[in-house]
Short mmCIF file of C-alpha atoms and ligand atoms in Angstrom, two decimals:
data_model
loop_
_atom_site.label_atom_id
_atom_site.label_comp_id
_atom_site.label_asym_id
_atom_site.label_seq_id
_atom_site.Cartn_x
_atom_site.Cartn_y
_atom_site.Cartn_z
CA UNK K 1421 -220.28 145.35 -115.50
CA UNK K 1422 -219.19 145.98 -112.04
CA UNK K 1423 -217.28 148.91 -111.61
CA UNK K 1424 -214.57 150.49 -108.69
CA UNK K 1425 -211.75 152.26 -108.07
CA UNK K 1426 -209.15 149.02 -107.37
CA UNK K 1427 -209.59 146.03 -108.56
CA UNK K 1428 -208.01 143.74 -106.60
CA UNK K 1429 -207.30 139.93 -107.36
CA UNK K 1430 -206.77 137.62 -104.82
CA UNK K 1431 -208.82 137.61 -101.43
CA UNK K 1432 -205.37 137.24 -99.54
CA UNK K 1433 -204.32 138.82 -96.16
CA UNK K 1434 -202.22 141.54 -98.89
CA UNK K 1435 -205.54 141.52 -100.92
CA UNK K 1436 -208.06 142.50 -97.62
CA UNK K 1437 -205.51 144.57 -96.03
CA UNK K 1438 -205.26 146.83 -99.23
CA UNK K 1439 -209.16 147.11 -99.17
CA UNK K 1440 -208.83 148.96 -95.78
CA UNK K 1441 -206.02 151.14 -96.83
CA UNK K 1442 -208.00 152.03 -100.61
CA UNK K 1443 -210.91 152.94 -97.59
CA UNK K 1444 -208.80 155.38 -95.70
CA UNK K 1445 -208.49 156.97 -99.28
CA UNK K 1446 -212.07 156.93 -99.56
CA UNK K 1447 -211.61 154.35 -102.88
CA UNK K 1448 -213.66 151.80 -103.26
CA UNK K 1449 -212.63 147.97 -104.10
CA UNK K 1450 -213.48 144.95 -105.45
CA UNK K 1451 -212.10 141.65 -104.94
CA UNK K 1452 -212.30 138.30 -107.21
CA UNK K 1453 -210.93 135.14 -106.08
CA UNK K 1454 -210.87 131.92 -107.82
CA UNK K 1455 -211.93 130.07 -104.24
CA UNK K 1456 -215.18 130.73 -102.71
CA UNK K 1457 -213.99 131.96 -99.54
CA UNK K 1458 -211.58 134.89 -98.80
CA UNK K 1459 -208.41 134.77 -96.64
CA UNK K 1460 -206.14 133.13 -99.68
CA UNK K 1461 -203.30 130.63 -98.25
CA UNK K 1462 -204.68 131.29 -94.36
CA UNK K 1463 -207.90 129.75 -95.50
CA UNK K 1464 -207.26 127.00 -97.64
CA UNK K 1465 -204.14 125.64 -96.20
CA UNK K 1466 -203.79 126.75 -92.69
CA UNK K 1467 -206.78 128.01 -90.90
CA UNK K 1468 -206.23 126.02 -87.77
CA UNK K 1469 -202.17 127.23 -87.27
CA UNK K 1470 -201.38 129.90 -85.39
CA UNK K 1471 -199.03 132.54 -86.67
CA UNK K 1472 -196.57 133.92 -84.55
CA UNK K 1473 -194.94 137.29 -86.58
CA UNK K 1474 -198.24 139.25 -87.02
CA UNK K 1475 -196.75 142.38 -85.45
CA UNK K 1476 -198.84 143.16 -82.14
CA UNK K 1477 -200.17 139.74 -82.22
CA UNK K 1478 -197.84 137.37 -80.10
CA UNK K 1479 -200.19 134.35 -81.86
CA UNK K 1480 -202.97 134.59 -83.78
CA UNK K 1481 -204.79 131.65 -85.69
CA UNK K 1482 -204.31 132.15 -89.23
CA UNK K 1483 -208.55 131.93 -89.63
CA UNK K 1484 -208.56 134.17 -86.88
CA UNK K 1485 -206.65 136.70 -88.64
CA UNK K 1486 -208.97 136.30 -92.12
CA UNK K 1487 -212.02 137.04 -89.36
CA UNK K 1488 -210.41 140.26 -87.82
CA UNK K 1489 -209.27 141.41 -91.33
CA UNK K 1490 -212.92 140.62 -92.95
CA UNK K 1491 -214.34 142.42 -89.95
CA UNK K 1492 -211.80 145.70 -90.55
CA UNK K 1493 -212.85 146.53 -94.20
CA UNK K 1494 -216.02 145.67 -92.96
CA UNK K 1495 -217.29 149.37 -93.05
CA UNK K 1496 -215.62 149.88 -96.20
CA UNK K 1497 -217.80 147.55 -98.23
CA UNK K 1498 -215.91 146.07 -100.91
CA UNK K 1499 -217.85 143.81 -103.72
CA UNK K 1500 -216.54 140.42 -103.77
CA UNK K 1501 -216.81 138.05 -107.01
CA UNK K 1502 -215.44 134.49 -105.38
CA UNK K 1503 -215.43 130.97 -106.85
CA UNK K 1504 -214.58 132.79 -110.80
CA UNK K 1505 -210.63 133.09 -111.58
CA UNK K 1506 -209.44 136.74 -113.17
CA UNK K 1507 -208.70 135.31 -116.68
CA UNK K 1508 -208.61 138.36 -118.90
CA UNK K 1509 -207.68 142.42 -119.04
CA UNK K 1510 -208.32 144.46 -121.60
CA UNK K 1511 -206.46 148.46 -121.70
CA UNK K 1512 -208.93 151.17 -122.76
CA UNK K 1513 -208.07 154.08 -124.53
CA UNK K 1514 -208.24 155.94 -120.87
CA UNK K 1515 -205.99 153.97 -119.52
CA UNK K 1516 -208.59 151.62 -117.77
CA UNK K 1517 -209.02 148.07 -117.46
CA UNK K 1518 -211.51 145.48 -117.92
CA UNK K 1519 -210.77 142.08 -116.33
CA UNK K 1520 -213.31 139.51 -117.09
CA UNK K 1521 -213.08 135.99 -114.95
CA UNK K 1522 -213.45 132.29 -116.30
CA UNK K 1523 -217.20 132.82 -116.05
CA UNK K 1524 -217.67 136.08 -117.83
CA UNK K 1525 -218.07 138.13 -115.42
CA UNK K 1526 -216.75 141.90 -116.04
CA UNK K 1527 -215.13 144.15 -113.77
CA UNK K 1528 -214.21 148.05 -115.01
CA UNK K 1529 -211.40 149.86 -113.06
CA UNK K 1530 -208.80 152.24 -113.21
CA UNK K 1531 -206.26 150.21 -111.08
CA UNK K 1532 -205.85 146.64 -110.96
CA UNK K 1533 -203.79 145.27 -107.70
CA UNK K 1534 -202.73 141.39 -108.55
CA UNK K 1535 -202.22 139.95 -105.24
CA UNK K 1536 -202.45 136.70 -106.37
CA UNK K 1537 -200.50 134.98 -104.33
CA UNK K 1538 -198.82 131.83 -105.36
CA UNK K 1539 -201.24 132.36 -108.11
CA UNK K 1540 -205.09 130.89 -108.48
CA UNK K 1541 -205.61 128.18 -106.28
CA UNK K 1542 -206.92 125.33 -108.89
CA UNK K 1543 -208.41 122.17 -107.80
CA UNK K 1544 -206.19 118.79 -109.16
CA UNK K 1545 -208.54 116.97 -111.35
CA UNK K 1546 -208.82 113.12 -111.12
CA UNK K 1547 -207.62 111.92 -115.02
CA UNK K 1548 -211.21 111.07 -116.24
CA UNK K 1549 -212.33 111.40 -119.72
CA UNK K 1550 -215.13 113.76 -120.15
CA UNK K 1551 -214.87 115.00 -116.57
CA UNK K 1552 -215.02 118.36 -117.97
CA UNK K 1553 -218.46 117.56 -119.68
CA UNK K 1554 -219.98 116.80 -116.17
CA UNK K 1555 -218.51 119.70 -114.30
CA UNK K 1556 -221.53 121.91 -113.27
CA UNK K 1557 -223.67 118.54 -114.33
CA UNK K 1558 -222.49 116.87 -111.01
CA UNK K 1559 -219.29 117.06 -110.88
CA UNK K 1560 -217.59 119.81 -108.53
CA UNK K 1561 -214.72 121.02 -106.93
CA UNK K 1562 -215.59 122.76 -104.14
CA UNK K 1563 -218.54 122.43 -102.15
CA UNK K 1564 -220.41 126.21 -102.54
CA UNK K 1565 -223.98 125.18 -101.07
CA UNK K 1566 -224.33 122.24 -99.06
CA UNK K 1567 -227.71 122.54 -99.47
CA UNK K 1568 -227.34 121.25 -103.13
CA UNK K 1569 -226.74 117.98 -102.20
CA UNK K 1570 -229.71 117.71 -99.98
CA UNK K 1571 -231.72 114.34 -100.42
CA UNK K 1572 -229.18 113.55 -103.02
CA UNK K 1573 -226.52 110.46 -103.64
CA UNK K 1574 -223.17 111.96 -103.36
CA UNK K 1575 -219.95 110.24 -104.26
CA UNK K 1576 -216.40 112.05 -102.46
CA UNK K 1577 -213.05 111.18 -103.09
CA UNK K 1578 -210.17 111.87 -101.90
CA UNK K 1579 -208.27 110.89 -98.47
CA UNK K 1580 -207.57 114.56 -96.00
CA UNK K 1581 -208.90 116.50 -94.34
CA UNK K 1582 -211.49 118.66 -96.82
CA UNK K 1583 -212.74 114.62 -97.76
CA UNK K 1584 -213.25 113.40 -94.55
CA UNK K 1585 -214.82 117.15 -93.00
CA UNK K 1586 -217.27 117.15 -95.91
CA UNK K 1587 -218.81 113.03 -95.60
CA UNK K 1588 -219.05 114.20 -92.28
CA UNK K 1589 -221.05 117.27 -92.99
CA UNK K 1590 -222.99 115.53 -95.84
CA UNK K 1591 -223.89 112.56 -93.97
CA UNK K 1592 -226.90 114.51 -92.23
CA UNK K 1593 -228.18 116.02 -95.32
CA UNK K 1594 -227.24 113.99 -98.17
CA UNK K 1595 -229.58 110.73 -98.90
CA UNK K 1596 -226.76 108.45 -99.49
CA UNK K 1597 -222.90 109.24 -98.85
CA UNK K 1598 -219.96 107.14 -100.38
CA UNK K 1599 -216.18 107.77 -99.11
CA UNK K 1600 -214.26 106.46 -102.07
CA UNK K 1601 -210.01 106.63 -100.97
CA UNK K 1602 -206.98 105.16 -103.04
CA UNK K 1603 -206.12 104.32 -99.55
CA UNK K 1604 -207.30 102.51 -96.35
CA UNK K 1605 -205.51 105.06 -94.32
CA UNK K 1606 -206.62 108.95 -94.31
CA UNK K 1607 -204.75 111.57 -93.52
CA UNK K 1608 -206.63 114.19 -91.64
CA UNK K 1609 -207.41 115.14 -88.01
CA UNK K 1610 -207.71 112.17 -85.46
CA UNK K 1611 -211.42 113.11 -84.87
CA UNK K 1612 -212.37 113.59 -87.96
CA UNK K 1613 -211.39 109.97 -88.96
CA UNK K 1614 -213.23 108.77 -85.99
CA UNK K 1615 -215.85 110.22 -86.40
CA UNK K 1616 -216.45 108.92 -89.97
CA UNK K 1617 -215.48 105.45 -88.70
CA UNK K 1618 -218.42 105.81 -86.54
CA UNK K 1619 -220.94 106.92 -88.92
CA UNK K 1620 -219.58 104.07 -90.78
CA UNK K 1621 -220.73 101.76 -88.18
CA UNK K 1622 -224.45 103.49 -88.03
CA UNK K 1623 -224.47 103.01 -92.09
CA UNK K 1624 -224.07 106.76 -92.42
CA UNK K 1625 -221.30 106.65 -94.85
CA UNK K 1626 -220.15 103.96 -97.54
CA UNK K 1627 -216.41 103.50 -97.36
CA UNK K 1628 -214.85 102.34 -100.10
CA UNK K 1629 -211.31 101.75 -99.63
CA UNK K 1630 -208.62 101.02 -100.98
CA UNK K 1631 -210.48 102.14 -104.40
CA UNK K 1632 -210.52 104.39 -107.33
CA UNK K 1633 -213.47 106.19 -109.45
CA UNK K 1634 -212.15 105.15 -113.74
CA UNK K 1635 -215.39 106.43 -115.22
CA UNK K 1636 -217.84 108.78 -115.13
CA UNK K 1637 -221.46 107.84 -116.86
CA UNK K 1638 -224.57 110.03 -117.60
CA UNK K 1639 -225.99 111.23 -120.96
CA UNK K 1640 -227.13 114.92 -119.80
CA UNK K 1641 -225.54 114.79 -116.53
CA UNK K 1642 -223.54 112.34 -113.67
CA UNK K 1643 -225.59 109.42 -113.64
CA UNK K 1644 -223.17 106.83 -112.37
CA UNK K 1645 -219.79 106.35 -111.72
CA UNK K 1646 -217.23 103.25 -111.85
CA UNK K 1647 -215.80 101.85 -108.98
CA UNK K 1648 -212.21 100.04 -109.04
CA UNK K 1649 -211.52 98.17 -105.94
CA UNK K 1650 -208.43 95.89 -105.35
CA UNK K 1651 -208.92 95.02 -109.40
CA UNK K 1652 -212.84 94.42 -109.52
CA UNK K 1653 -214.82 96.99 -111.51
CA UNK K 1654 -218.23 97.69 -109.51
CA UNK K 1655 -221.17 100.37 -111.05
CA UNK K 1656 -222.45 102.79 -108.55
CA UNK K 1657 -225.51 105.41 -109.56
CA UNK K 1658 -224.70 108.83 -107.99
CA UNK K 1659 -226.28 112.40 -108.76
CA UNK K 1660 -222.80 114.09 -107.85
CA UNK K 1661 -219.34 113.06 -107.58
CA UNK K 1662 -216.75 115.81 -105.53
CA UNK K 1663 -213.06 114.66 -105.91
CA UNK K 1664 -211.81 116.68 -102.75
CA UNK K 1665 -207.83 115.49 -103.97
CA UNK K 1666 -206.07 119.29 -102.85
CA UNK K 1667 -205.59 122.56 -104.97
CA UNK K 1668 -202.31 123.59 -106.82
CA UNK K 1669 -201.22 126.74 -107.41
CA UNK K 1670 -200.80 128.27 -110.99
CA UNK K 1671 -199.73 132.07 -111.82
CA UNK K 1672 -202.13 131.08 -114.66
CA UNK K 1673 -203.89 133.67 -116.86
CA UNK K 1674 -202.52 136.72 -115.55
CA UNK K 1675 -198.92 134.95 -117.09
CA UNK K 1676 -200.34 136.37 -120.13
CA UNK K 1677 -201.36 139.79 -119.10
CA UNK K 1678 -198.21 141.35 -121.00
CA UNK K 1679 -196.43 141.72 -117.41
CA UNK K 1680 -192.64 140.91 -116.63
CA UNK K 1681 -191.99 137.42 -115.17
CA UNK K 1682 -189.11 136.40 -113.45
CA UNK K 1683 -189.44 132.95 -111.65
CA UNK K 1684 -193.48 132.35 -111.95
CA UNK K 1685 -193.57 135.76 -110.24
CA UNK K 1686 -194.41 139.38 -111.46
CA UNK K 1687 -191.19 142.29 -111.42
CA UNK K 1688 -192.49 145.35 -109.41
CA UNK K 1689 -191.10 148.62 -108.95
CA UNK K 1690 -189.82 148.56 -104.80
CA UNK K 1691 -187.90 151.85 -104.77
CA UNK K 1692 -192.04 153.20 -105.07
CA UNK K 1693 -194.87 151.74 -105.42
CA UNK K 1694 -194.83 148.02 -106.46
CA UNK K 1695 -196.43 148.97 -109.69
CA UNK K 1696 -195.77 146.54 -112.59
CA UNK K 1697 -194.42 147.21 -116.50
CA UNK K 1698 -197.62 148.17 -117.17
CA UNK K 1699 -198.88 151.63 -115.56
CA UNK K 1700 -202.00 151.24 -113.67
CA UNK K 1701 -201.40 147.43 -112.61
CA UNK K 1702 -199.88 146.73 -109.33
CA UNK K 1703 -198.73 143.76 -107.76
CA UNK K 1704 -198.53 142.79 -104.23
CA UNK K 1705 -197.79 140.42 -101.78
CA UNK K 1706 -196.81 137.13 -102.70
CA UNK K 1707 -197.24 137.08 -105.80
CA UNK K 1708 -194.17 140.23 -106.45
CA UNK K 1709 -190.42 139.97 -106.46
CA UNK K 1710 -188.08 142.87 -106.40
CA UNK K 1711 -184.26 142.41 -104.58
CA UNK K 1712 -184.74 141.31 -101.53
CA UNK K 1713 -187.83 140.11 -101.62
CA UNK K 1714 -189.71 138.39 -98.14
CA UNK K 1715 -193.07 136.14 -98.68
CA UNK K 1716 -194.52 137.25 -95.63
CA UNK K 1717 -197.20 138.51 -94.49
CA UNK K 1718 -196.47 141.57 -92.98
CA UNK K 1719 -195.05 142.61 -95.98
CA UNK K 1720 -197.85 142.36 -98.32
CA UNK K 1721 -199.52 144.55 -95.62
CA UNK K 1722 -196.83 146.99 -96.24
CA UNK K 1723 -197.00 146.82 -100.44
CA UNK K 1724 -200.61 146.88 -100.08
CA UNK K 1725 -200.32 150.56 -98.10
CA UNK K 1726 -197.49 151.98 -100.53
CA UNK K 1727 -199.35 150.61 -103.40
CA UNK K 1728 -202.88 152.81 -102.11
CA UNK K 1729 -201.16 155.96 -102.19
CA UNK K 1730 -200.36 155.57 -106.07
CA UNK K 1731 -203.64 154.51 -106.80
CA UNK K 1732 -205.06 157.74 -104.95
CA UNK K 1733 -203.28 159.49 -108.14
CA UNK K 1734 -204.48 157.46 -110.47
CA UNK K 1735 -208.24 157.85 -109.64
CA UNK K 1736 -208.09 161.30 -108.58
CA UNK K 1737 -205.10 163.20 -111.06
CA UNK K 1738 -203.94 166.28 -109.83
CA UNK K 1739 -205.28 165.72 -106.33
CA UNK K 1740 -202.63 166.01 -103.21
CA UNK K 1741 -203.69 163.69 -100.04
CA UNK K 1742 -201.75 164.42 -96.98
CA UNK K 1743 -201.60 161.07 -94.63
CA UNK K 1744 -203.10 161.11 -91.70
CA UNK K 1745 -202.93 158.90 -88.24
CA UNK K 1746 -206.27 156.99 -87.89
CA UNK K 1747 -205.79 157.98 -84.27
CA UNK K 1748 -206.46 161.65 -85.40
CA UNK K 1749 -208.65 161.16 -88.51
CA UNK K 1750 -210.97 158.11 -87.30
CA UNK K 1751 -212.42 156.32 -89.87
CA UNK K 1752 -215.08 156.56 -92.23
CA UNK K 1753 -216.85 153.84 -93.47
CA UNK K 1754 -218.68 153.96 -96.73
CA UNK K 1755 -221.53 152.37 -94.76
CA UNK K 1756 -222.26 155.63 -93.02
CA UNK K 1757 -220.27 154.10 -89.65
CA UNK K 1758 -217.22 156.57 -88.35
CA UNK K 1759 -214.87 155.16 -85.26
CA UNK K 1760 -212.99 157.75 -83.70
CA UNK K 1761 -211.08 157.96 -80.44
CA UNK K 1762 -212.73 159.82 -77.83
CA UNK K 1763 -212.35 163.38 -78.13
CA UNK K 1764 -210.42 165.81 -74.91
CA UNK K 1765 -212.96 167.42 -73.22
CA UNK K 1766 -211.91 171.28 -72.08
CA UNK K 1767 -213.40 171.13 -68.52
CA UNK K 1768 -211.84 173.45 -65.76
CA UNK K 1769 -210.52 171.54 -62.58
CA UNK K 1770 -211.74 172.75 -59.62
C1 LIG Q 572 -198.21 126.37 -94.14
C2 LIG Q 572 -197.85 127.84 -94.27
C3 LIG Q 572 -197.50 128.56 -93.16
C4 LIG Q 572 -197.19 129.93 -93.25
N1 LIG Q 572 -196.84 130.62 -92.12
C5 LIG Q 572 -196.57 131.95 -92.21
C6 LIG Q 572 -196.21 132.71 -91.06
O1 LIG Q 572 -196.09 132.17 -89.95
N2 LIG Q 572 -196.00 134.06 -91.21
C7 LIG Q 572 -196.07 134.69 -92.43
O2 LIG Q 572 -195.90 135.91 -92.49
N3 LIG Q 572 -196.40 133.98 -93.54
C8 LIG Q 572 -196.63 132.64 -93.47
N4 LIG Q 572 -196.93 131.93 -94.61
C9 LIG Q 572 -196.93 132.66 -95.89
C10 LIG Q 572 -198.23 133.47 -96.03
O3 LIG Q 572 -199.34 132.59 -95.97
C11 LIG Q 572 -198.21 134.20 -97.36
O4 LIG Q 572 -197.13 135.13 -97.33
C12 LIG Q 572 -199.52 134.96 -97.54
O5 LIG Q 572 -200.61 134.08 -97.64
C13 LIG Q 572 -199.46 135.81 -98.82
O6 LIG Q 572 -200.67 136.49 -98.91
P1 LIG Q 572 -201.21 137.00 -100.32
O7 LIG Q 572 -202.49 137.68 -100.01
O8 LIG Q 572 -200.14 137.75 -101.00
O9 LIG Q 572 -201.47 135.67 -101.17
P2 LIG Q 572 -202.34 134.37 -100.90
O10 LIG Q 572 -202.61 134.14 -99.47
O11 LIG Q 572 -201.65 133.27 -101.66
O12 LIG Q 572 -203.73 134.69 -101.62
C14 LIG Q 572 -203.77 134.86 -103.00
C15 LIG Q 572 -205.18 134.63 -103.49
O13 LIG Q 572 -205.24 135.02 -104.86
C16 LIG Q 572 -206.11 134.17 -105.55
N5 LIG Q 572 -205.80 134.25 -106.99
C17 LIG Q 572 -204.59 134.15 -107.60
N6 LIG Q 572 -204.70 134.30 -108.92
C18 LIG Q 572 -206.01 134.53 -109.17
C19 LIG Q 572 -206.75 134.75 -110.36
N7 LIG Q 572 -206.20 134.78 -111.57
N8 LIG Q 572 -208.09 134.93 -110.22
C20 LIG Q 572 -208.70 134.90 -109.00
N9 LIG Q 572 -208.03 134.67 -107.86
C21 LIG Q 572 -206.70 134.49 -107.95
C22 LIG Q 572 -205.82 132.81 -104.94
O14 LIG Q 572 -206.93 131.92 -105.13
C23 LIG Q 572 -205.61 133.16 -103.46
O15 LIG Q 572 -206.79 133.04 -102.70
C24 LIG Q 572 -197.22 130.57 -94.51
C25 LIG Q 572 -197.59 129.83 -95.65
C26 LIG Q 572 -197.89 128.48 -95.55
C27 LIG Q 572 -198.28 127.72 -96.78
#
């Protein structure tokens, strides 16, 4: 069972932010996100854009900003669980929670922040009977380890960017590489398709175009897969087969938490503290609505700071913190590290 002070879902901007304003409060967090990587929307579907309303930032590359925020709550060591989606809470008689993910694992905590975003990023499945038989036995989503597919016969699907980038990667480590694509043109960075239409020329990569996998075959695990080109059924043997065809978003499990709902997004109190129905469960960023609501950013940043302070009386009742400026207070990382701006020096002048 892991165990914190906030439990926060979603490894957003709102969701890293709030781990560095939980640190100023000396509470500690814990993030799960159902992707493998944090930095929620900036990651997944913009890394490469730069963002121009990041106050104090005339532009900033949206990975750029996941880096700089990673590298803020740095000191303030929060646990990540990635790749498992939050799926269930349970109240205790305390007034605690216990959210346990898709893959069992359990998190204990006396405040759960939801900044879920447009909700858990899941990947869209190609319609293939038994596919979910051969997930984990082949089959994947999202490529976790590269190193998995080392001297092994990997099939990809799928015709962007996240296709294309990963036969590209693969092509040095895997032993055989097939690009299978409903279409003959991709759409994805100019290099990237050049650069696979190279290592298509050096025998690198087996392009299959314009095609579509219609079975999957194996007894214990992927085997094989069918091939459907322009009619004609062909058999190919593969050890893995990573359909790389985008990632919806879905408000999901945490529809069912008991919460309020209004438009696939959860009510929050605004006048205070963007806490939910339910006392002890927060919501933040994206994934809140209140009057006036803004998707942005900077707000989350702001819901996530608000949302701390209420937290700070959850975890420790009865206790008063007065805010302080970091400029005056510094800050303390649980890791031992303290940043500080330099202190006046009394020195007579001569
Ligand atoms: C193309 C594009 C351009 C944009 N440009 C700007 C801009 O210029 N300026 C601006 O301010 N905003 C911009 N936005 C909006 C901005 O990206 C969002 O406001 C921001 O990402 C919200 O952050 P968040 O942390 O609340 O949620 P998200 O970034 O959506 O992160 C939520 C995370 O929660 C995870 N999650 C959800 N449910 C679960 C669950 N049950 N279990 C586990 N994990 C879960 C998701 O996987 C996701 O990683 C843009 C958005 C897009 C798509």
């Amino acid at each position: 069972m892991i165990k914190t002070d906030i439990l926060i879902i979603g490894a957003g901007p709102t969701g890293l932010f709030a781990v560095f304003e939980a640190g100023l409060l000396k509470l500690k967090c814990h993030i799960i996100d159902a992707l493998p990587q944090p930095g929620g929307q900036l990651s997944e579907i913009y890394p490469k854009k730069p963002i121009y309303d990041i106050p104090g930032f005339p532009d900033v590359l949206a990975g750029d900003l996941v880096d700089n925020l990673m590298n803020q709550i740095k000191s303030f060591e929060p646990g990540f669980t990635l790749g498992e989606r939050a799926e269930t809470i349970e109240t205790l008689d305390d007034g605690s929670f216990i959210v346990t993910t898709n893959k069992g694992t359990r998190h204990h905590a006396p405040v759960i922040a939801i900044a879920g975003g447009l909700g858990s990023f899941e990947p869209r499945k190609p319609p293939l009977e038994n596919i979910d038989f051969y997930e984990d036995r082949g089959v994947a989503y999202f490529i976790k380890n590269p190193e998995v597919y080392r001297d092994q016969r990997v099939v990809i699907a799928g015709g962007g960017d996240s296709a294309l980038d990963w036969s590209i990667f693969l092509a040095d480590v895997a032993s055989e590489v097939t690009l299978v694509h409903r279409r003959n043109e991709f759409r994805g960075a100019l290099d990237s398709v050049e650069k696979v239409q190279e290592l298509k020329k050096l025998g690198k990569i087996n392009l299959v175009t314009p095609a579509e996998i219609t079975a999957l075959h194996g007894t214990d695990k992927l085997e094989a897969l069918s091939i459907n080109r322009n009619g004609e059924t062909a058999f190919l043997e593969a050890d893995h087969f990573i359909p790389l065809f985008g990632l919806a978003p879905k408000l999901g499990p945490i529809a069912d938490w008991g919460l309020e709902i209004e438009k696939n997004a959860i009510k929050v109190n605004n006048a205070l503290d963007y806490q939910t129905n339910i006392p002890g469960i927060f919501a933040i960023g994206d994934v809140n609505t209140y009057p006036g609501k803004l998707k942005l950013i900077l707000c989350g940043f702001h819901e996530a700071t608000l949302m701390c302070q209420s937290a700070y009386q959850i975890v420790n009742p009865g206790k008063k913190y007065v805010m302080k400026y970091t400029t005056v207070s510094g800050v303390d990382g649980f890791d031992g590290s303290r940043k500080e701006a330099p202190k006046a020096v009394i020195k007579a002048i001569e």
